[in-house]
Amino acid sequence: MRPTNPPPMAIIQNALSWATGVTLNASAVLSGAVDAAATERLGGDDVAVALRCDVTRAADVDSLVSTAVERFGGLDVMVNNAGITRDATMRKMTEEQFDQVIAVHLKGTWNGLRSAAAIMRENKRGAIVNMSSLSGKIGLAGQTNYSAAKAGIVGMTKAAAKELAHLGVRVNAIAPGLIRSAMTEAMPLHIWDQKVAEVPMGRAGEPAEVASVALFLASDLSSYMTGTVMEVTGGRFM
């Protein structure tokens, strides 16, 4: 039996930026490119554990959720954040590149939603946060796969929110814009400068600025919000 009013339990996919950028006052299961150092930043083995998980495999995601329940006694928050890019124009993009991006982003998010919701609906409470993108709102050349997947996550979020609202489970999404990361900083400098010039705030965002919005959506501060998409873009393409 779980103690009364226990600390929240969160699963955070692709969690390295969280572990380095925010303080999470909860127990956590991290999946993705994380290591012992990342879990230590969140408080050590007593409150955090890192696991590898292929989000395209439902069995892997179910195991991730089961670990959370078995290790920490329940599940309160799920952040579906795993992602890849395979950018190319339609003329050059292969079917495999298209399928890979759809599988990780769209199927991976669905696997996380479905597995987490199965636990949360029984508890009559929980918060699920899905990671979309500005690309899913406006579409970006060279990203037909990524734009389609991120737009699909918006629709999935709203549909799932309608299914789960009466059970006390909230489902929201975040659409980040240009965020500083190893992936974006690998862009040629002239492309990076062009994208920064499109941001009214005049700079790229930091991972912690996205994580802070996810924490808001995971907390009771957003208790009357579900089916929403919050843009973290510095005003880009308002």
C-alpha positions as a printed Julia matrix, in Angstrom:
238×3 Matrix{Float64}:
   0.0    0.0     0.0
   1.28   3.47   -0.85
   1.67   5.92    2.03
  -0.73   8.84    2.29
   0.33  11.76    0.09
   3.57  10.16   -1.17
   6.07  12.1    -3.3
   5.02  12.01   -6.97
   6.48   9.32   -9.21
   7.53  10.38  -12.73
   8.78   8.61  -15.84
  10.84  10.9   -18.08
  11.95   9.65  -21.48
  15.17  10.94  -23.05
  15.89  12.57  -19.73
  19.47  13.86  -19.84
  18.47  17.53  -20.18
  16.1   17.16  -17.24
  18.78  15.67  -15.04
  21.13  18.55  -15.77
  18.68  21.43  -16.03
  15.95  21.2   -13.4
  15.26  19.99   -9.89
  12.59  17.32   -9.76
  10.97  16.93   -6.33
   9.82  13.39   -7.01
  10.97   9.84   -7.51
  11.85   9.21  -11.15
  12.51   6.51  -13.71
  14.65   7.94  -16.51
  14.96   6.35  -19.94
  17.31   7.22  -22.78
  20.88   8.52  -22.8
  21.24   8.78  -19.03
  23.79   7.32  -16.64
  24.6    7.06  -12.96
  25.76  10.69  -12.9
  22.36  11.84  -14.15
  20.48   9.91  -11.48
  22.85  11.29   -8.84
  21.91  14.84   -9.86
  18.3   13.97   -9.08
  19.13  12.56   -5.67
  20.63   9.11   -6.23
  19.31   5.57   -6.28
  16.78   6.18   -3.52
  14.74   8.46   -5.74
  15.87   7.81   -9.33
  16.75   4.9   -11.6
  17.93   4.96  -15.23
  16.8    2.34  -17.77
  17.27   1.73  -21.47
  14.01   1.6   -23.4
  13.12   1.29  -27.09
   9.89   3.28  -27.18
   8.88   1.69  -30.48
   8.51  -1.63  -28.63
   5.4   -1.79  -26.46
   6.97  -4.49  -24.28
   9.9   -2.19  -23.44
   7.58   0.65  -22.47
   5.38  -1.65  -20.39
   8.51  -2.84  -18.59
   9.51   0.79  -17.95
   6.13   1.51  -16.37
   6.2   -1.74  -14.39
   9.61  -0.8   -12.99
   8.24   2.55  -11.81
   5.32   0.89  -10.04
   7.42  -1.87   -8.49
  10.34   0.34   -7.47
   8.47   3.4    -6.22
   4.93   2.2    -5.58
   2.99   3.96   -8.32
   2.99   6.3   -11.29
   1.85   9.94  -11.24
   3.58  11.57  -14.23
   4.64  10.36  -17.69
   6.72  12.55  -20.02
   6.88  11.19  -23.57
  10.01  12.91  -24.84
  11.94  10.38  -26.95
  12.81  11.62  -30.43
  15.1   11.42  -33.45
  15.52  13.29  -36.73
  16.19  11.96  -40.21
  15.97  15.18  -42.19
  15.89  15.19  -45.99
  13.75  16.58  -48.78
  11.0   14.28  -50.02
  13.03  13.62  -53.16
  15.93  12.26  -51.11
  14.2   10.87  -48.02
  14.04   7.08  -47.92
  11.03   5.1   -46.78
  13.16   3.78  -43.92
  13.96   7.33  -42.75
  10.29   8.22  -42.83
   9.28   5.08  -40.93
  11.98   5.52  -38.28
  10.83   9.01  -37.32
   7.14   8.09  -37.3
   7.88   4.99  -35.2
   9.88   6.78  -32.5
   7.77   9.93  -32.22
   4.25   8.83  -32.99
   4.16   5.15  -32.07
   6.55   5.75  -29.18
   4.28   8.45  -27.74
   1.24   6.21  -28.19
   3.01   3.34  -26.4
   3.87   5.63  -23.5
   0.37   7.1   -23.34
  -1.31   3.72  -23.42
   0.9    2.11  -20.81
   0.83   5.03  -18.38
  -2.91   5.57  -18.77
  -3.6    1.95  -17.83
  -2.07   2.64  -14.39
  -3.36   6.17  -13.93
  -6.98   5.44  -14.79
  -7.12   2.92  -11.94
  -5.79   5.55   -9.53
  -8.19   8.21  -10.86
  -5.36  10.71  -11.23
  -2.21  11.38  -13.22
  -0.56  13.73  -15.7
   0.88  12.84  -19.1
   3.04  15.3   -21.05
   3.81  14.69  -24.73
   6.54  16.49  -26.64
   5.4   17.95  -29.96
   7.25  20.69  -31.85
   6.79  23.97  -33.64
   7.54  21.91  -36.75
   4.24  20.11  -36.22
   2.39  23.44  -36.29
   3.97  25.18  -39.27
   5.74  22.37  -41.19
   9.4   22.73  -42.09
  11.0   21.94  -45.44
  13.17  18.85  -45.22
  11.11  17.49  -42.34
   8.02  15.92  -43.86
   8.53  12.92  -41.55
   9.22  14.95  -38.4
   6.52  17.55  -39.07
   3.94  14.82  -39.68
   4.91  12.96  -36.51
   4.83  16.09  -34.34
   1.48  17.2   -35.78
   0.18  13.7   -35.09
   1.22  14.03  -31.45
  -1.0   17.11  -31.14
  -4.01  15.18  -32.42
  -3.14  12.19  -30.24
  -2.84  14.4   -27.17
  -6.27  15.94  -27.7
  -7.94  12.59  -28.42
  -6.37  10.96  -25.36
  -7.3   13.96  -23.19
 -10.94  13.48  -24.14
 -10.79   9.76  -23.36
  -9.15  10.18  -19.95
 -10.47  13.46  -18.52
 -13.44  11.88  -16.73
 -11.01   9.46  -15.06
  -8.92  12.25  -13.54
  -6.01  11.85  -15.95
  -4.75  14.96  -17.74
  -2.91  14.86  -21.09
  -1.12  17.93  -22.46
   1.62  18.67  -24.99
   4.53  21.05  -25.39
   5.66  22.46  -28.74
   9.26  23.69  -28.38
  10.86  25.95  -30.96
  14.61  26.42  -31.4
  16.16  24.86  -28.3
  19.9   24.68  -27.74
  21.02  21.05  -27.84
  23.71  18.86  -29.35
  21.38  18.19  -32.28
  20.57  21.83  -33.08
  24.11  23.05  -32.46
  25.29  20.63  -35.15
  23.57  22.86  -37.73
  25.8   24.91  -40.06
  26.36  28.31  -38.44
  24.53  30.25  -41.17
  21.4   28.11  -40.71
  21.58  28.5   -36.92
  21.89  32.29  -37.28
  18.95  32.34  -39.68
  16.74  30.47  -37.22
  17.77  32.64  -34.28
  16.88  35.71  -36.37
  13.3   34.37  -36.59
  12.93  34.44  -32.79
  11.55  37.75  -31.44
  13.37  37.17  -28.14
  16.61  37.02  -30.11
  18.02  33.78  -28.75
  17.57  30.02  -28.66
  15.83  28.43  -25.72
  17.54  26.23  -23.15
  16.46  22.65  -22.3
  15.6   23.7   -18.74
  13.09  26.22  -20.12
  11.18  23.38  -21.76
  11.55  21.19  -18.69
  10.07  23.92  -16.5
   6.9   23.97  -18.62
   6.69  20.19  -18.42
   6.96  20.42  -14.64
   4.12  22.93  -14.65
   1.93  20.59  -16.72
   2.85  17.67  -14.47
   1.94  19.55  -11.3
  -1.31  20.59   -9.68
  -0.61  24.16  -10.81
  -2.19  23.05  -14.11
  -4.95  20.99  -12.49
  -7.69  22.43  -14.75
  -5.74  22.02  -18.0
  -5.99  19.08  -20.39
  -5.74  18.73  -24.16
  -3.62  21.88  -24.44
  -0.46  22.53  -26.47
   1.94  25.0   -24.87
   4.45  26.67  -27.19
   7.96  27.32  -25.86
   9.34  29.24  -28.8
  10.52  32.7   -27.74
   7.66  34.01  -29.89
   8.88  32.4   -33.1
   6.05  32.01  -35.66
   3.37  33.34  -33.3
